Structure formats: C-alpha cells, structure tokens
Coordinates of C-alpha atoms and ligand atoms in Angstrom, one line a residue:
M1 CA -24.6 -18.2 -7.0
P2 CA -24.8 -15.3 -9.6
L3 CA -24.6 -11.7 -8.5
T4 CA -28.1 -11.1 -9.6
K5 CA -29.4 -13.4 -6.8
L6 CA -27.4 -11.6 -4.1
N7 CA -27.9 -8.4 -2.2
L8 CA -24.9 -6.1 -2.2
G9 CA -24.5 -3.5 0.5
F10 CA -22.2 -0.5 0.8
I11 CA -21.3 1.0 4.2
G12 CA -20.4 4.5 3.2
G13 CA -21.8 6.1 0.1
G14 CA -18.9 8.3 -1.0
V15 CA -16.8 8.7 -4.1
I16 CA -15.7 5.1 -4.6
A17 CA -19.1 3.6 -3.6
E18 CA -20.8 5.7 -6.2
A19 CA -18.2 4.8 -8.9
I20 CA -18.5 1.1 -8.2
L21 CA -22.3 1.2 -8.1
S22 CA -22.4 3.2 -11.4
G23 CA -20.2 0.7 -13.1
L24 CA -22.3 -2.3 -11.9
I25 CA -25.5 -0.7 -13.0
R26 CA -23.9 0.2 -16.3
S27 CA -23.0 -3.4 -16.8
G28 CA -26.8 -4.3 -16.6
L29 CA -27.2 -5.3 -12.9
N30 CA -30.5 -4.2 -11.3
P31 CA -30.0 -1.3 -8.7
Q32 CA -32.8 -2.9 -6.6
G33 CA -30.2 -5.5 -5.5
F34 CA -27.9 -2.7 -4.1
F35 CA -28.2 -1.1 -0.7
V36 CA -26.2 1.8 0.8
S37 CA -26.0 3.0 4.4
E38 CA -24.5 6.4 5.0
I39 CA -24.4 8.9 7.9
K40 CA -25.2 11.8 5.5
D41 CA -28.9 11.8 4.6
S42 CA -28.2 14.2 1.7
R43 CA -25.9 11.6 0.2
L44 CA -28.4 8.8 0.6
T45 CA -31.1 10.8 -1.1
Y46 CA -28.7 11.7 -3.9
L47 CA -27.6 8.1 -4.5
S48 CA -31.2 6.7 -4.4
H49 CA -32.4 9.4 -6.9
K50 CA -29.4 9.2 -9.2
L51 CA -28.9 5.4 -9.2
G52 CA -32.1 3.9 -7.9
I53 CA -30.4 2.0 -5.1
N54 CA -32.0 1.2 -1.7
P55 CA -31.1 3.7 1.0
V56 CA -30.7 2.2 4.4
R57 CA -30.8 4.3 7.6
N58 CA -28.2 2.4 9.6
N59 CA -25.3 0.0 9.2
F60 CA -26.9 -2.7 11.4
D61 CA -30.0 -3.0 9.1
L62 CA -27.7 -3.1 6.0
V63 CA -25.8 -6.1 7.4
K64 CA -29.1 -7.9 8.2
N65 CA -30.3 -7.5 4.6
C66 CA -27.1 -8.1 2.5
D67 CA -25.1 -11.2 1.4
I68 CA -22.1 -9.1 0.5
I69 CA -21.0 -6.1 2.6
I70 CA -18.5 -3.6 1.2
L71 CA -16.8 -1.3 3.7
A72 CA -16.4 1.9 1.8
V73 CA -15.7 4.4 4.6
K74 CA -12.4 6.2 5.2
P75 CA -9.7 4.1 6.9
A76 CA -10.0 6.1 10.1
V77 CA -13.7 5.1 10.5
V78 CA -13.2 1.3 9.9
K79 CA -12.7 0.5 13.6
E80 CA -15.8 2.4 14.6
V81 CA -17.9 0.6 12.0
M82 CA -16.5 -2.8 12.7
L83 CA -17.2 -2.4 16.4
E84 CA -20.8 -1.7 15.4
I85 CA -21.3 -4.5 12.9
G86 CA -18.5 -7.0 13.3
Q87 CA -20.3 -9.5 15.6
E88 CA -23.4 -9.5 13.3
I89 CA -21.5 -10.8 10.2
K90 CA -22.5 -14.4 9.5
A91 CA -20.3 -17.1 7.9
E92 CA -22.4 -17.2 4.7
Q93 CA -21.8 -13.4 4.2
T94 CA -18.8 -11.9 2.5
L95 CA -17.1 -8.8 3.9
I96 CA -15.1 -6.7 1.4
S97 CA -12.9 -3.8 2.6
L98 CA -11.8 -1.0 0.3
A99 CA -10.0 1.0 3.0
A100 CA -6.5 1.9 1.9
G101 CA -3.8 0.6 4.3
I102 CA -6.2 -1.4 6.5
T103 CA -5.2 -5.1 6.6
T104 CA -7.6 -8.0 6.5
G105 CA -6.3 -9.1 9.9
F106 CA -7.2 -5.7 11.4
V107 CA -10.8 -6.0 10.1
A108 CA -11.1 -9.7 11.0
Q109 CA -10.3 -9.1 14.7
F110 CA -13.8 -7.5 15.2
M111 CA -15.6 -10.6 13.9
P112 CA -16.2 -14.0 15.4
E113 CA -14.0 -16.7 13.8
P114 CA -14.2 -18.2 11.2
R115 CA -15.2 -15.1 9.2
A116 CA -13.7 -14.0 5.9
V117 CA -12.4 -10.6 4.8
V118 CA -11.4 -9.8 1.3
R119 CA -9.4 -6.6 0.7
V120 CA -9.8 -4.8 -2.6
M121 CA -7.9 -1.9 -4.1
P122 CA -10.1 -0.5 -6.8
N123 CA -9.6 2.6 -9.0
T124 CA -12.1 5.2 -10.1
P125 CA -12.5 4.1 -13.8
V126 CA -14.9 1.5 -12.3
L127 CA -17.3 4.3 -13.0
V128 CA -17.1 3.7 -16.7
G129 CA -16.7 -0.1 -16.4
E130 CA -12.9 0.1 -16.9
G131 CA -11.6 -0.3 -13.4
A132 CA -8.2 -1.9 -12.7
C133 CA -8.7 -3.7 -9.3
A134 CA -6.6 -6.0 -7.2
Y135 CA -7.8 -8.1 -4.3
C136 CA -6.2 -10.3 -1.7
L137 CA -7.9 -12.9 0.4
G138 CA -7.7 -12.9 4.2
T139 CA -7.7 -16.1 6.3
H140 CA -10.9 -18.2 6.4
T141 CA -12.0 -17.0 2.9
Q142 CA -13.8 -19.6 0.9
D143 CA -14.3 -20.2 -2.8
K144 CA -17.7 -18.3 -2.6
D145 CA -15.9 -15.2 -1.3
K146 CA -13.4 -15.2 -4.2
E147 CA -16.2 -15.8 -6.7
R148 CA -18.2 -12.9 -5.3
V149 CA -15.4 -10.4 -5.3
R150 CA -14.4 -11.4 -8.9
A151 CA -18.0 -11.2 -10.1
I152 CA -18.4 -7.6 -8.7
F153 CA -15.1 -6.2 -9.9
E154 CA -15.1 -7.9 -13.2
S155 CA -18.5 -6.3 -13.9
A156 CA -16.8 -3.0 -13.6
G157 CA -13.4 -3.7 -15.2
K158 CA -10.5 -6.0 -14.8
T159 CA -9.4 -7.8 -11.6
V160 CA -6.3 -9.6 -10.4
E161 CA -5.4 -11.5 -7.2
V162 CA -2.3 -10.5 -5.3
P163 CA -0.8 -11.5 -2.0
E164 CA -1.6 -8.9 0.7
S165 CA 2.1 -8.0 1.0
L166 CA 1.8 -6.4 -2.5
I167 CA -1.3 -4.3 -2.0
D168 CA 0.8 -1.2 -1.4
V169 CA 2.4 -1.7 -4.8
V170 CA -1.1 -2.0 -6.4
T171 CA -2.0 1.3 -4.7
G172 CA 1.1 3.0 -6.2
L173 CA 0.4 1.5 -9.7
S174 CA -3.3 1.3 -10.5
G175 CA -4.8 3.0 -7.4
S176 CA -3.0 6.2 -8.0
G177 CA -2.5 5.4 -11.7
P178 CA -5.5 7.2 -13.2
A179 CA -4.0 10.5 -12.0
Y180 CA -0.7 9.7 -13.8
M181 CA -2.5 8.8 -17.0
Y182 CA -4.5 12.0 -16.8
L183 CA -1.3 13.9 -16.6
I184 CA 0.2 12.1 -19.6
I185 CA -3.0 12.7 -21.6
E186 CA -3.0 16.4 -20.6
S187 CA 0.7 16.6 -21.6
F188 CA 0.2 15.1 -25.1
A189 CA -2.8 17.4 -25.7
S190 CA -0.7 20.4 -24.6
A191 CA 2.0 19.3 -27.0
G192 CA -0.5 19.3 -29.8
V193 CA -1.9 22.7 -28.9
R194 CA 1.7 24.1 -28.7
L195 CA 2.2 22.9 -32.3
G196 CA -1.1 24.4 -33.5
L197 CA -3.8 21.8 -33.0
P198 CA -7.2 23.1 -31.7
K199 CA -7.6 22.2 -28.0
E200 CA -10.6 19.9 -28.3
E201 CA -9.2 17.9 -31.2
A202 CA -5.8 17.6 -29.4
L203 CA -7.5 16.2 -26.3
I204 CA -9.6 13.7 -28.3
L205 CA -6.5 12.5 -30.2
S206 CA -4.4 12.2 -27.0
A207 CA -7.0 10.4 -24.9
Q208 CA -8.1 8.1 -27.7
T209 CA -4.4 7.2 -28.4
M210 CA -4.0 6.1 -24.8
L211 CA -7.2 4.1 -25.0
G212 CA -6.3 2.5 -28.3
A213 CA -2.8 1.6 -27.2
A214 CA -4.2 0.0 -23.9
K215 CA -6.7 -2.0 -25.9
M216 CA -3.9 -3.2 -28.3
V217 CA -2.0 -4.5 -25.3
L218 CA -5.0 -6.2 -23.6
E219 CA -6.7 -7.6 -26.7
T220 CA -3.6 -8.8 -28.7
G221 CA -1.9 -10.2 -25.6
E222 CA 1.4 -8.9 -27.1
H223 CA 4.1 -7.4 -25.0
P224 CA 4.1 -3.6 -25.3
A225 CA 7.8 -3.7 -26.4
K226 CA 6.8 -5.8 -29.4
L227 CA 3.9 -3.5 -30.3
K228 CA 6.2 -0.5 -30.0
D229 CA 8.8 -2.1 -32.2
E230 CA 6.2 -2.8 -34.9
V231 CA 5.3 0.9 -35.2
T232 CA 8.9 2.2 -35.1
T233 CA 10.3 2.6 -38.6
P234 CA 14.1 2.9 -38.7
G235 CA 15.0 6.6 -39.0
G236 CA 11.3 7.6 -38.9
T237 CA 9.1 9.9 -36.8
T238 CA 8.3 7.5 -34.0
A239 CA 12.0 6.6 -33.5
A240 CA 12.8 10.3 -33.2
G241 CA 10.0 10.8 -30.6
L242 CA 11.0 7.7 -28.6
F243 CA 14.6 8.9 -28.5
S244 CA 13.5 12.1 -26.9
L245 CA 11.4 10.2 -24.3
E246 CA 14.3 7.9 -23.5
E247 CA 16.7 10.9 -23.3
G248 CA 14.4 12.4 -20.7
S249 CA 14.4 9.1 -18.7
L250 CA 10.6 8.6 -18.9
R251 CA 10.9 5.0 -17.8
A252 CA 12.9 5.8 -14.7
I253 CA 10.6 8.7 -13.8
I254 CA 7.5 6.4 -14.0
M255 CA 9.2 3.7 -12.0
R256 CA 10.2 6.2 -9.4
A257 CA 6.6 7.6 -9.2
V258 CA 5.0 4.2 -8.6
E259 CA 7.7 3.5 -5.9
K260 CA 7.1 6.8 -4.2
A261 CA 3.3 6.2 -4.1
A262 CA 3.7 2.7 -2.8
L263 CA 6.1 3.9 -0.1
R264 CA 3.6 6.6 0.8
A265 CA 0.8 3.9 1.1
H266 CA 3.1 2.0 3.5
E267 CA 3.8 5.2 5.6
L268 CA 0.1 6.1 5.9
R269 CA -0.6 2.7 7.5
K270 CA 1.7 3.4 10.4
Ligands
NAP301 N1 -11.7 7.3 -3.8 C1 -10.9 6.4 -4.4 O1 -10.5 6.5 -5.6 C2 -10.5 5.1 -3.6 C3 -9.7 4.2 -4.3 C4 -9.4 3.0 -3.6 C5 -9.8 2.8 -2.3 N2 -10.6 3.8 -1.7 C6 -11.0 3.6 -0.3 O2 -12.4 3.6 -0.2 C7 -12.8 4.1 1.1 C8 -13.8 5.2 0.8 O3 -13.2 6.3 0.0 P1 -14.0 7.4 -0.6 O4 -13.1 8.2 -1.4 O5 -15.3 6.9 -1.2 O6 -14.4 8.2 0.7 P2 -15.6 9.2 1.0 O7 -16.0 9.9 -0.3 O8 -15.3 10.1 2.2 O9 -16.8 8.3 1.4 C9 -17.0 7.7 2.7 C10 -18.5 8.0 3.1 O10 -18.8 7.3 4.3 C11 -19.5 8.1 5.2 N3 -19.4 7.7 6.5 C12 -18.5 8.1 7.5 N4 -18.7 7.4 8.6 C13 -19.7 6.5 8.4 C14 -20.3 5.5 9.2 N5 -20.0 5.3 10.4 N6 -21.3 4.8 8.6 C15 -21.6 5.0 7.3 N7 -21.1 5.9 6.5 C16 -20.1 6.7 7.0 C17 -18.8 9.5 4.9 O11 -19.5 10.5 5.5 P3 -18.7 11.8 6.0 O12 -18.1 12.5 4.8 O13 -19.7 12.7 6.7 O14 -17.6 11.3 7.0 C18 -18.7 9.5 3.4 O15 -19.8 10.0 2.8 C19 -11.6 4.6 1.8 O16 -11.2 3.8 2.8 C20 -10.5 4.6 0.7 O17 -9.2 4.3 1.2 C21 -11.0 4.9 -2.3

C-alpha cells in the first residue's frame, strides 16, 4: 500500500522527528497523513503551525490512529513509552524505532508476539531530502514492514539495509557523518579565505564542491578512486594537493574517527 494511504505517527516531536517530517512534506506527501504526540504542548503547537501535521495529545491515541508508529524519543524514555503503548500495537501496524543504541529485541519485549520492530539510524540531512539512513529488521518483520520503512526513508534520501550487528558502524559513519562533513567544508572554506577569497564565496565553493563530488559518485556509479584518478594530471595542481593530504594521513584520521564514534555508540548502550 502506498505511503499516501497510510497514517504515519511520531511519538516525540523533537529534532529528528521535525527533520524527517520536513523531508517527507518536501517530497510532496500531505502533512494531513502525519500525526505527532509530544509531552511539550509548545512543541506540538510549533509543529502543527509550521508543518501542518496533526497534533495528538497522548501516545495512546496516536497508536490507535496510525498504521506506522515512529518512536522518536530519547533512548532513556523508550522503556516508559513502550510500557504505555506496547500492548496496543497490532500485527498490521509497523513500529519503527530511531533510538540510538536500543535494540529491536529490547523494544519487542514490551509487545505481544508476533509484533515487528524495525530499527532505523537516520541522519539530519533528511530535512533537505538528502538523508543517509540505514535500517535493520527485527524478528517477525514482514514484507510490508520493510516496504513501509523504505518508502518513508527513500522519500527523504537514500536508505540501505544492514544487519543489526552493524548499526553502531552506521552511527559512526552516516549518523555522526554530517558533523564531519561540516568540519571539512568549513576547513576548505577557511583555506580559501586564508589565501584571499571572500568568506561567502569560499563557503559556496567549498560546499558545492562536496555536493558535486558526492553526486558524481552516486550518479556515475564509479568508484571514487577512479574519479580521483581522472582529475589528477601528472605533476599538476591536484596531485600536489593530494600528496599533502596523504602526507597528513587524512585517510587514517577519517577511519579512526568513524571507529571512535562506533565504539562510543557501543559504550553508550551499556
Ligand atoms: N537528532 C539526530 O540527529 C538523531 C539521529 C539519529 C537518531 N536519533 C534518535 O532519535 C531519537 C530522538 O532524538 P531527538 O534528537 O529528536 O531528541 P529530542 O529533540 O529530545 O526529541 C524527543 C522529544 O520527545 C519528547 N518526549 C519525551 N518523553 C516523551 C513521551 N513520553 N511521549 C512523547 N514525547 C516525549 C521530548 O520532550 P522533552 O524534551 O521534554 O523530554 C522531546 O521533545 C533519539 O532516540 C535519538 O537517539 C536522533
């Protein structure tokens, strides 16, 4: 069944719920199909005014009204919410958890069997329709659950399926990734400014270069090493710049950063 025929509800209307809702609405979906329940009235008013979604006063009513329920509360609140709604989830509904570090098994224990949980690790560029999201399927998930999660997150970017054992790696790569990319964009812009470019122009050139390179990888399907090779003239400017990056061990630094973040995600679960 297409997403347009299903009601989608968020429990928790914070940063990530707003980003996903904005991305979905931007993709052309009708906000009247979206519901949010939140403990803060001010947040509900803000989201309904800004996005035109349906505010719901309590989590229980949201579960009664929605085909897909997205848990978008902080990890520490998941147990409390599941104790409240877990027994109300029906087999034809799909429960999606966004909570970092919370396993599908943990969420499923609050529901009668056989109920499905899908765990998703999104990132904030869903706001502009360019999210990089990964999902894993818990036990009892059916084709309909997979179709629904893909339909939602493909409306707001790109989505891949991974085994649950690799979700921490996803957190370290694409979950935390936007912050790394912002740092790189900022650094390139600063380099331009240092060498005399006006700030605004340096930032546009830096950010657009990252966007363009990413599109080249995704749209040509070529490996980045081949694309890099194609723009590197022997003895030229790019070769000189690349040598400097290799000399500074850029590759190893980035690999270490993703490893550190993945380990941190693992630690936070304990
Ligand atoms: N932000 C990201 O980039 C990102 C990325 C990937 C995954 N996630 C995951 O997404 C989840 C939400 O993150 P977030 O950054 O959006 O958090 P957030 O901004 O704190 O949003 C959660 C919202 O839920 C509300 N809430 C708390 N208890 C509730 C309850 N019992 N019923 C309904 N609403 C309740 C919170 O209100 P109070 O503030 O009053 O508690 C808050 O407004 C987290 O589990 C996080 O791990 C976030």
